[in-house]
PDB file of C-alpha atoms in Angstrom:
ATOM      1  CA  MET R   1      89.149 -29.335  36.269  1.00  0.00           C
ATOM      2  CA  ASP R   2      85.423 -28.656  36.689  1.00  0.00           C
ATOM      3  CA  LEU R   3      83.940 -26.952  39.720  1.00  0.00           C
ATOM      4  CA  ALA R   4      80.282 -26.856  40.711  1.00  0.00           C
ATOM      5  CA  ILE R   5      78.527 -25.424  43.740  1.00  0.00           C
ATOM      6  CA  ARG R   6      75.463 -27.414  44.710  1.00  0.00           C
ATOM      7  CA  VAL R   7      72.955 -27.160  47.522  1.00  0.00           C
ATOM      8  CA  GLY R   8      71.688 -30.436  48.893  1.00  0.00           C
ATOM      9  CA  TRP R   9      72.791 -34.036  49.041  1.00  0.00           C
ATOM     10  CA  LEU R  10      75.392 -35.630  46.787  1.00  0.00           C
ATOM     11  CA  ALA R  11      73.568 -38.213  44.665  1.00  0.00           C
ATOM     12  CA  ASP R  12      76.448 -39.325  42.408  1.00  0.00           C
ATOM     13  CA  SER R  13      79.072 -41.114  44.500  1.00  0.00           C
ATOM     14  CA  SER R  14      81.727 -40.733  41.761  1.00  0.00           C
ATOM     15  CA  LEU R  15      81.972 -37.030  42.635  1.00  0.00           C
ATOM     16  CA  GLN R  16      84.084 -35.560  45.404  1.00  0.00           C
ATOM     17  CA  ALA R  17      82.457 -33.008  47.696  1.00  0.00           C
ATOM     18  CA  GLN R  18      83.607 -30.515  50.288  1.00  0.00           C
ATOM     19  CA  GLN R  19      81.148 -28.695  52.529  1.00  0.00           C
ATOM     20  CA  ILE R  20      81.742 -24.948  52.300  1.00  0.00           C
ATOM     21  CA  GLY R  21      78.765 -23.738  54.307  1.00  0.00           C
ATOM     22  CA  SER R  22      75.337 -24.500  55.652  1.00  0.00           C
ATOM     23  CA  PHE R  23      71.882 -22.990  55.423  1.00  0.00           C
ATOM     24  CA  ARG R  24      68.505 -23.150  57.127  1.00  0.00           C
ATOM     25  CA  GLN R  25      65.167 -23.583  55.425  1.00  0.00           C
ATOM     26  CA  PHE R  26      61.863 -22.064  56.467  1.00  0.00           C
ATOM     27  CA  LEU R  27      58.312 -22.795  55.411  1.00  0.00           C
ATOM     28  CA  VAL R  28      56.530 -19.502  54.736  1.00  0.00           C
ATOM     29  CA  ARG R  29      53.233 -18.259  53.336  1.00  0.00           C
ATOM     30  CA  SER R  30      51.969 -14.936  52.104  1.00  0.00           C
ATOM     31  CA  PRO R  31      49.742 -12.718  54.273  1.00  0.00           C
ATOM     32  CA  GLN R  32      46.930 -13.211  51.732  1.00  0.00           C
ATOM     33  CA  LEU R  33      47.140 -16.999  52.059  1.00  0.00           C
ATOM     34  CA  ALA R  34      47.261 -16.715  55.854  1.00  0.00           C
ATOM     35  CA  GLU R  35      43.967 -14.787  55.764  1.00  0.00           C
ATOM     36  CA  ARG R  36      42.265 -17.463  53.604  1.00  0.00           C
ATOM     37  CA  LEU R  37      43.458 -20.558  55.457  1.00  0.00           C
ATOM     38  CA  ALA R  38      43.110 -21.771  59.008  1.00  0.00           C
ATOM     39  CA  GLN R  39      46.245 -21.768  61.136  1.00  0.00           C
ATOM     40  CA  VAL R  40      48.360 -24.895  60.640  1.00  0.00           C
ATOM     41  CA  ARG R  41      48.863 -26.564  64.007  1.00  0.00           C
ATOM     42  CA  ASP R  42      50.626 -29.784  62.965  1.00  0.00           C
ATOM     43  CA  PRO R  43      53.101 -30.642  60.149  1.00  0.00           C
ATOM     44  CA  THR R  44      50.782 -33.420  58.952  1.00  0.00           C
ATOM     45  CA  GLU R  45      48.452 -30.647  57.708  1.00  0.00           C
ATOM     46  CA  PHE R  46      51.018 -29.302  55.181  1.00  0.00           C
ATOM     47  CA  PRO R  47      50.052 -31.644  52.300  1.00  0.00           C
ATOM     48  CA  ALA R  48      46.501 -30.238  52.401  1.00  0.00           C
ATOM     49  CA  LEU R  49      47.784 -26.728  51.631  1.00  0.00           C
ATOM     50  CA  PRO R  50      47.468 -25.398  48.056  1.00  0.00           C
ATOM     51  CA  PHE R  51      51.211 -25.781  47.332  1.00  0.00           C
ATOM     52  CA  VAL R  52      54.243 -27.013  49.212  1.00  0.00           C
ATOM     53  CA  ALA R  53      57.494 -27.745  47.356  1.00  0.00           C
ATOM     54  CA  ASN R  54      61.241 -27.872  47.765  1.00  0.00           C
ATOM     55  CA  SER R  55      63.167 -29.348  44.860  1.00  0.00           C
ATOM     56  CA  ALA R  56      66.261 -29.864  47.041  1.00  0.00           C
ATOM     57  CA  LEU R  57      64.510 -32.418  49.251  1.00  0.00           C
ATOM     58  CA  PRO R  58      65.118 -36.073  48.370  1.00  0.00           C
ATOM     59  CA  GLU R  59      61.388 -36.880  48.655  1.00  0.00           C
ATOM     60  CA  ARG R  60      58.542 -34.726  47.344  1.00  0.00           C
ATOM     61  CA  TRP R  61      55.675 -33.653  49.563  1.00  0.00           C
ATOM     62  CA  GLU R  62      52.274 -34.509  48.168  1.00  0.00           C
TER      63      GLU R  62
END
């Protein structure tokens, strides 16, 4: 028997999954970046930032 703990969505439907917990995600930036950039007022502004990534999301932000 194999056991794996994964975070995210189950992509392979031949696997069986059991939820054992949950988590929350937050978008953060360093104080230095906050000083250099204007305040973000709308989520549509995120792609213009120097770097935004989360490999667990099904779609990449660009």
